[in-house]
């Protein structure tokens, strides 16, 4: 009887030490990164995006920062307010993708799409002149697509997402996409 009590006591102690750890809450960046992978996977299945065989990891500038620096005449904050039906610019900071770091897990990108890290991409441009680098990129990563970090509403029902097929300046506002019954689709309205 004493032996059974000792074993039970050891098992309880072991469970307390190793089994009662708190469940780790996901950070906003982790949630944002997972939702971004879902968005990419769904939208790359759409017919007009099936040209992507490879996708480049985006830099961590927010879409708002990119538009502000590359298209300063475009009032991107007003565009965000309109698309997400916000009352003021104060609501912008509560959206996902404004302040979160995007860390995409390449294993979450499906459909045979190759994930190209920024480091791989930059190494080609560092090794070759511009024209040679473009040729090497086209051979190594055919149909390479680029995207800016998406912006999501708080419920992950709407987002702004833009995908490019060649390096180019941003010249059109990013389209709005909607999550309809668990699948991301372009909002054609």
XYZ file of N, CA and C in Angstrom:
567
model
N 0.821 -1.196 0.000
C 0.000 0.000 0.000
C 0.865 1.259 0.000
N 1.959 1.250 0.827
C 2.865 2.395 0.855
C 3.520 2.606 -0.507
N 3.849 1.497 -1.179
C 4.488 1.581 -2.491
C 3.543 2.215 -3.515
N 2.276 1.817 -3.505
C 1.288 2.394 -4.424
C 1.113 3.883 -4.172
N 1.104 4.279 -2.897
C 0.967 5.690 -2.559
C 2.174 6.491 -3.062
N 3.375 5.930 -2.918
C 4.590 6.615 -3.388
C 4.569 6.760 -4.911
N 4.165 5.723 -5.594
C 4.105 5.784 -7.065
C 3.072 6.818 -7.494
N 1.926 6.791 -6.854
C 0.883 7.766 -7.170
C 1.361 9.185 -6.887
N 2.056 9.364 -5.758
C 2.595 10.687 -5.419
C 3.605 11.147 -6.454
N 4.476 10.260 -6.894
C 5.468 10.611 -7.926
C 4.791 10.962 -9.248
N 3.765 10.188 -9.597
C 3.033 10.485 -10.834
C 2.351 11.841 -10.764
N 1.749 12.149 -9.636
C 1.101 13.458 -9.472
C 2.119 14.592 -9.530
N 3.269 14.400 -8.879
C 4.323 15.410 -8.904
C 4.840 15.614 -10.324
N 5.063 14.516 -11.026
C 5.526 14.582 -12.412
C 4.510 15.340 -13.279
N 3.223 15.040 -13.103
C 2.165 15.709 -13.857
C 2.119 17.201 -13.546
N 2.304 17.556 -12.289
C 2.313 18.971 -11.914
C 3.475 19.710 -12.549
N 4.633 19.068 -12.562
C 5.827 19.723 -13.100
C 5.756 19.836 -14.615
N 5.397 18.737 -15.283
C 5.485 18.708 -16.746
C 4.148 18.817 -17.465
N 3.065 18.565 -16.792
C 1.798 18.504 -17.493
C 0.889 19.682 -17.313
N 1.192 20.560 -16.411
C 0.262 21.646 -16.122
C 0.745 22.975 -16.661
N 1.605 22.938 -17.659
C 2.050 24.194 -18.244
C 0.887 24.911 -18.891
N 0.914 26.211 -18.832
C -0.161 26.990 -19.432
C -0.090 26.869 -20.948
N -1.241 26.854 -21.578
C -1.291 26.840 -23.019
C -0.853 28.214 -23.508
N 0.114 28.202 -24.402
C 0.653 29.457 -24.900
C -0.361 30.116 -25.842
N -0.665 31.366 -25.568
C -1.536 32.150 -26.440
C -0.741 32.600 -27.653
N -1.356 32.547 -28.820
C -0.685 33.008 -30.033
C -0.600 34.526 -30.006
N 0.499 35.043 -30.513
C 0.663 36.484 -30.618
C -0.118 36.988 -31.823
N -0.315 38.286 -31.884
C -0.984 38.887 -33.050
C -0.207 38.576 -34.322
N 1.123 38.586 -34.239
C 1.949 38.292 -35.421
C 1.788 36.843 -35.863
N 1.667 35.914 -34.916
C 1.468 34.508 -35.279
C 0.113 34.300 -35.944
N -0.911 34.908 -35.392
C -2.249 34.819 -35.983
C -2.233 35.452 -37.375
N -1.634 36.627 -37.477
C -1.546 37.344 -38.749
C -0.817 36.496 -39.802
N 0.274 35.871 -39.419
C 1.058 35.054 -40.347
C 0.263 33.847 -40.836
N -0.474 33.185 -39.948
C -1.290 32.040 -40.334
C -2.414 32.459 -41.282
N -3.065 33.564 -40.968
C -4.160 34.047 -41.825
C -3.634 34.483 -43.194
N -2.431 35.040 -43.225
C -1.831 35.433 -44.495
C -1.578 34.203 -45.362
N -1.078 33.123 -44.778
C -0.858 31.886 -45.535
C -2.175 31.350 -46.096
N -3.238 31.381 -45.298
C -4.555 30.946 -45.776
C -5.008 31.797 -46.963
N -4.842 33.097 -46.832
C -5.231 34.034 -47.887
C -4.458 33.752 -49.176
N -3.156 33.595 -49.062
C -2.316 33.319 -50.237
C -2.766 32.020 -50.905
N -2.940 30.974 -50.118
C -3.332 29.678 -50.685
C -4.657 29.766 -51.429
N -5.634 30.427 -50.838
C -6.943 30.540 -51.486
C -6.872 31.365 -52.761
N -6.195 32.500 -52.709
C -6.187 33.386 -53.876
C -5.309 32.858 -55.014
N -4.285 32.087 -54.702
C -3.458 31.526 -55.769
C -4.163 30.391 -56.506
N -5.269 29.907 -55.952
C -6.072 28.901 -56.650
C -6.979 29.542 -57.692
N -7.236 30.861 -57.538
C -8.121 31.539 -58.485
C -7.464 31.574 -59.861
N -8.280 31.487 -60.881
C -7.803 31.341 -62.258
C -6.783 32.396 -62.670
N -7.046 33.660 -62.350
C -6.137 34.719 -62.786
C -4.800 34.703 -62.055
N -4.706 33.964 -60.954
C -3.454 33.893 -60.193
C -2.726 32.569 -60.353
N -3.218 31.691 -61.218
C -2.584 30.385 -61.357
C -1.266 30.456 -62.114
N -0.841 31.644 -62.472
C 0.427 31.824 -63.148
C 1.601 31.737 -62.165
N 1.342 31.851 -60.882
C 2.404 31.835 -59.872
C 2.906 30.421 -59.624
N 4.192 30.195 -59.901
C 4.833 28.937 -59.539
C 5.702 29.132 -58.302
N 6.127 30.368 -58.097
C 6.976 30.722 -56.959
C 6.444 32.024 -56.360
N 6.633 32.174 -55.063
C 6.191 33.402 -54.413
C 7.311 33.915 -53.520
N 7.568 35.207 -53.635
C 8.649 35.831 -52.881
C 8.160 36.288 -51.516
N 8.921 35.961 -50.507
C 8.649 36.437 -49.154
C 8.665 37.973 -49.176
N 7.643 38.608 -48.639
C 7.629 40.076 -48.664
C 8.559 40.654 -47.602
N 8.965 41.898 -47.832
C 9.702 42.559 -46.751
C 8.678 42.915 -45.680
N 9.129 43.367 -44.538
C 8.189 43.587 -43.440
C 7.652 45.006 -43.349
N 7.768 45.762 -44.421
C 7.100 47.063 -44.444
C 5.610 46.819 -44.603
N 4.815 47.599 -43.928
C 3.372 47.464 -44.098
C 2.981 48.028 -45.456
N 1.830 47.606 -45.937
C 1.305 48.106 -47.197
C 1.146 49.632 -47.126
N 0.731 50.124 -45.973
C 0.556 51.569 -45.796
C 1.889 52.305 -45.961
N 2.957 51.749 -45.392
C 4.280 52.377 -45.529
C 4.743 52.366 -46.984
N 4.502 51.276 -47.679
C 4.926 51.161 -49.079
C 4.197 52.184 -49.943
N 2.881 52.277 -49.790
C 2.132 53.237 -50.594
C 2.537 54.670 -50.255
N 2.780 54.930 -49.003
C 3.170 56.286 -48.597
C 4.502 56.688 -49.239
N 5.441 55.756 -49.327
C 6.748 56.098 -49.906
C 6.760 56.017 -51.424
N 6.021 55.062 -52.022
C 6.085 54.870 -53.471
C 4.996 55.591 -54.245
N 3.876 55.860 -53.614
C 2.768 56.548 -54.286
C 2.242 57.625 -53.334
N 3.054 58.634 -53.050
C 2.667 59.619 -52.029
C 1.391 60.400 -52.366
N 1.058 60.516 -53.634
C -0.144 61.271 -54.006
C -1.428 60.503 -53.675
N -1.324 59.198 -53.545
C -2.490 58.368 -53.231
C -2.745 58.423 -51.729
N -3.936 58.800 -51.344
C -4.283 58.917 -49.926
C -4.704 57.547 -49.398
N -3.694 56.741 -49.074
C -3.925 55.355 -48.694
C -4.732 55.222 -47.411
N -4.509 56.092 -46.444
C -5.295 56.024 -45.196
C -6.785 56.187 -45.484
N -7.138 57.108 -46.355
C -8.549 57.298 -46.722
C -9.097 56.059 -47.424
N -8.256 55.433 -48.238
C -8.654 54.206 -48.927
C -8.954 53.100 -47.916
N -8.094 52.962 -46.905
C -8.301 51.960 -45.854
C -9.605 52.242 -45.098
N -9.826 53.496 -44.742
C -11.048 53.885 -44.031
C -12.280 53.508 -44.842
N -12.236 53.793 -46.137
C -13.370 53.484 -47.020
C -13.584 51.973 -47.143
N -12.524 51.219 -47.415
C -12.656 49.778 -47.668
C -13.065 48.995 -46.426
N -12.596 49.432 -45.250
C -12.935 48.727 -44.019
C -14.076 49.398 -43.253
N -14.631 50.454 -43.841
C -15.755 51.179 -43.229
C -15.434 51.624 -41.802
N -14.274 52.231 -41.653
C -13.851 52.757 -40.353
C -14.400 54.160 -40.176
N -14.511 54.595 -38.947
C -15.012 55.937 -38.666
C -13.913 56.988 -38.805
N -12.714 56.650 -38.317
C -11.599 57.595 -38.347
C -10.302 56.844 -38.588
N -9.230 57.603 -38.732
C -7.911 56.987 -38.903
C -7.461 56.266 -37.634
N -8.073 56.565 -36.497
C -7.702 55.903 -35.246
C -7.932 54.395 -35.318
N -8.895 53.959 -36.089
C -9.181 52.528 -36.217
C -8.167 51.772 -37.051
N -7.344 52.469 -37.791
C -6.371 51.807 -38.659
C -5.377 50.974 -37.856
N -4.908 51.491 -36.727
C -3.924 50.762 -35.931
C -4.452 49.455 -35.367
N -5.766 49.275 -35.305
C -6.320 48.023 -34.776
C -6.384 46.930 -35.837
N -6.140 47.286 -37.093
C -6.182 46.294 -38.168
C -4.928 45.424 -38.133
N -5.068 44.176 -38.536
C -3.921 43.277 -38.625
C -3.138 43.588 -39.895
N -1.819 43.680 -39.764
C -0.954 43.940 -40.912
C -0.373 45.330 -40.903
N -0.831 46.164 -40.001
C -0.282 47.514 -39.886
C 0.985 47.476 -39.031
N 0.920 46.815 -37.895
C 2.054 46.785 -36.972
C 2.650 45.399 -36.760
N 2.014 44.347 -37.272
C 2.473 42.988 -37.021
C 3.627 42.607 -37.945
N 4.496 41.783 -37.418
C 5.573 41.219 -38.216
C 5.018 39.980 -38.905
N 5.340 39.833 -40.181
C 4.893 38.671 -40.944
C 6.032 37.660 -41.018
N 5.773 36.475 -40.475
C 6.745 35.389 -40.540
C 6.018 34.206 -41.164
N 6.169 34.070 -42.480
C 5.467 33.000 -43.175
C 6.235 31.698 -43.066
N 5.534 30.657 -42.708
C 6.098 29.319 -42.685
C 5.940 28.754 -44.096
N 7.041 28.490 -44.807
C 6.934 27.972 -46.178
C 6.118 26.684 -46.279
N 6.073 25.902 -45.199
C 5.303 24.657 -45.211
C 3.799 24.911 -45.284
N 3.364 26.120 -44.956
C 1.941 26.444 -45.006
C 1.482 26.869 -46.403
N 2.434 27.115 -47.308
C 2.086 27.490 -48.684
C 1.875 26.198 -49.472
N 0.665 26.022 -49.998
C 0.287 24.766 -50.652
C 0.214 24.923 -52.166
N -0.210 23.872 -52.826
C -0.441 23.912 -54.261
C 0.828 23.836 -55.091
N 1.918 23.349 -54.513
C 3.161 23.226 -55.264
C 3.873 24.548 -55.498
N 3.452 25.592 -54.798
C 4.076 26.909 -54.934
C 5.378 26.908 -54.146
N 6.472 27.268 -54.810
C 7.764 27.352 -54.127
C 7.862 28.703 -53.429
N 8.289 28.672 -52.195
C 8.456 29.883 -51.386
C 9.913 30.319 -51.509
N 10.129 31.550 -51.930
C 11.473 32.089 -52.122
C 11.736 33.121 -51.037
N 12.776 32.905 -50.255
C 13.078 33.854 -49.189
C 13.699 35.118 -49.777
N 13.570 36.191 -49.050
C 14.174 37.457 -49.456
C 15.693 37.294 -49.559
N 16.261 36.476 -48.697
C 17.712 36.237 -48.696
C 18.154 35.574 -50.008
N 17.399 34.549 -50.462
C 17.710 33.887 -51.736
C 17.632 34.889 -52.887
N 16.579 35.653 -52.893
C 16.333 36.644 -53.943
C 17.444 37.681 -53.981
N 17.774 38.238 -52.817
C 18.812 39.268 -52.745
C 20.177 38.726 -53.147
N 20.449 37.458 -52.832
C 21.758 36.892 -53.176
C 21.969 36.863 -54.687
N 20.915 36.661 -55.449
C 21.035 36.670 -56.915
C 21.357 38.071 -57.405
N 20.673 39.087 -56.858
C 20.954 40.463 -57.273
C 22.326 40.933 -56.808
N 22.825 40.350 -55.731
C 24.169 40.709 -55.264
C 25.256 40.033 -56.093
N 24.930 38.925 -56.720
C 25.913 38.136 -57.470
C 26.020 38.569 -58.933
N 24.939 39.060 -59.510
C 24.893 39.385 -60.937
C 24.479 40.833 -61.142
N 24.771 41.349 -62.359
C 24.244 42.676 -62.682
C 22.744 42.536 -62.915
N 22.047 43.647 -63.067
C 20.590 43.661 -63.088
C 20.001 42.733 -64.146
N 20.452 42.834 -65.384
C 19.887 42.021 -66.467
C 20.170 40.538 -66.260
N 21.400 40.212 -65.867
C 21.734 38.809 -65.603
C 20.916 38.267 -64.435
N 20.742 39.090 -63.414
C 19.968 38.669 -62.238
C 18.534 38.342 -62.642
N 17.952 39.149 -63.492
C 16.572 38.881 -63.950
C 16.488 37.563 -64.700
N 17.491 37.278 -65.531
C 17.518 36.018 -66.275
C 17.654 34.830 -65.324
N 18.575 34.948 -64.368
C 18.777 33.870 -63.398
C 17.506 33.656 -62.583
N 16.866 34.748 -62.156
C 15.611 34.620 -61.404
C 14.541 33.910 -62.226
N 14.418 34.282 -63.514
C 13.413 33.649 -64.373
C 13.686 32.169 -64.568
N 14.957 31.792 -64.650
C 15.303 30.379 -64.813
C 15.145 29.610 -63.504
N 15.593 30.211 -62.407
C 15.591 29.531 -61.113
C 14.207 29.505 -60.490
N 13.493 30.608 -60.594
C 12.167 30.747 -59.990
C 11.174 31.192 -61.057
N 10.724 30.265 -61.904
C 9.797 30.662 -62.976
C 8.473 31.167 -62.405
N 7.924 32.141 -63.106
C 6.632 32.723 -62.727
C 6.614 33.169 -61.270
N 7.628 33.951 -60.929
C 7.764 34.466 -59.568
C 6.758 35.586 -59.335
N 6.005 35.476 -58.245
C 5.023 36.486 -57.869
C 5.491 37.203 -56.609
N 5.085 38.446 -56.496
C 5.439 39.295 -55.360
C 4.147 39.775 -54.717
N 4.173 39.969 -53.426
C 3.003 40.539 -52.774
C 3.444 41.422 -51.621
N 2.578 42.343 -51.276
C 2.813 43.169 -50.101
C 2.051 42.541 -48.942
N 2.479 42.843 -47.736
C 1.794 42.299 -46.570
C 0.323 42.715 -46.611
N -0.574 41.763 -46.489
C -2.000 42.127 -46.504
C -2.410 42.855 -45.226
N -3.530 43.524 -45.316
C -4.143 44.172 -44.158
C -5.502 43.504 -43.957
N -5.755 43.021 -42.736
C -7.000 42.349 -42.390
C -7.800 43.182 -41.399
N -9.127 43.027 -41.446
C -9.938 43.606 -40.376
C -9.793 42.733 -39.133
N -10.350 43.182 -38.031
C -10.171 42.488 -36.753
C -10.772 41.091 -36.727
N -11.771 40.822 -37.572
C -12.449 39.526 -37.591
C -11.943 38.602 -38.699
N -10.984 39.063 -39.466
C -10.444 38.304 -40.604
C -11.550 37.924 -41.585
N -12.431 38.891 -41.846
C -13.501 38.684 -42.828
C -13.226 39.469 -44.110
N -12.435 40.535 -44.001
C -12.089 41.371 -45.146
C -10.600 41.675 -45.087
N -10.028 41.889 -46.271
C -8.601 42.208 -46.322
C -8.303 42.995 -47.585
N -7.165 43.653 -47.569
C -6.601 44.260 -48.766
C -5.380 43.432 -49.111
N -5.296 42.995 -50.355
C -4.193 42.120 -50.764
C -3.860 42.387 -52.214
N -2.582 42.534 -52.493
C -2.137 42.811 -53.853
C -1.022 41.851 -54.219
N -1.129 41.282 -55.396
C -0.100 40.359 -55.881
C 0.361 40.851 -57.251
N 1.670 40.769 -57.470
C 2.271 41.241 -58.725
C 3.006 40.091 -59.379
N 3.092 40.152 -60.701
C 3.758 39.086 -61.438
C 5.140 39.474 -61.915
N 5.477 40.717 -61.868
C 6.810 41.197 -62.185
C 7.113 42.335 -61.243
N 8.411 42.617 -61.097
C 8.741 43.770 -60.264
C 8.217 45.010 -60.966
N 7.437 45.749 -60.276
C 6.872 46.968 -60.840
C 6.496 47.894 -59.707
N 6.322 49.129 -60.056
C 5.864 50.084 -59.053
C 4.392 49.850 -58.773
N 3.990 50.129 -57.557
C 2.572 50.050 -57.230
C 1.877 51.204 -57.939
N 0.838 50.933 -58.673
C 0.146 52.009 -59.365
C -1.365 51.907 -59.247
N -1.846 50.815 -58.713
C -3.284 50.700 -58.490
C -3.519 50.365 -57.020
N -4.646 50.781 -56.485
C -4.951 50.430 -55.096
C -5.097 48.916 -54.965
N -4.714 48.366 -53.830
C -4.854 46.917 -53.656
C -6.327 46.535 -53.597
N -6.683 45.432 -54.238
C -8.086 45.030 -54.210
C -8.506 44.500 -52.841
N -9.793 44.617 -52.583
C -10.371 44.080 -51.355
C -10.718 42.615 -51.603
N -10.464 41.790 -50.605
C -10.846 40.386 -50.658
C -11.712 40.085 -49.444
N -12.565 39.076 -49.574
C -13.487 38.723 -48.494
C -13.353 37.239 -48.186
N -13.569 36.917 -46.928
C -13.600 35.529 -46.506
C -15.063 35.104 -46.527
N -15.398 34.247 -47.481
C -16.770 33.782 -47.649
C -16.800 32.292 -47.335
N -17.452 31.953 -46.247
C -17.562 30.569 -45.776
C -16.196 29.887 -45.690
N -15.215 30.619 -45.151
C -13.892 30.059 -44.917
C -12.941 30.080 -46.095
N -13.345 30.711 -47.203
C -12.494 30.780 -48.392
C -12.334 32.236 -48.808
N -11.089 32.645 -49.039
C -10.816 34.021 -49.470
C -11.065 34.158 -50.964
N -11.822 35.226 -51.329
C -12.161 35.517 -52.723
C -12.049 37.018 -52.948
N -11.783 37.396 -54.190
C -11.784 38.818 -54.509
C -13.200 39.359 -54.384
N -13.308 40.562 -53.824
C -14.590 41.243 -53.704
C -14.792 41.989 -55.021
N -15.614 41.463 -55.866
C -15.799 42.017 -57.220
C -16.724 43.235 -57.238
N -17.275 43.609 -56.086
C -18.198 44.767 -56.037
C -17.443 46.058 -55.915
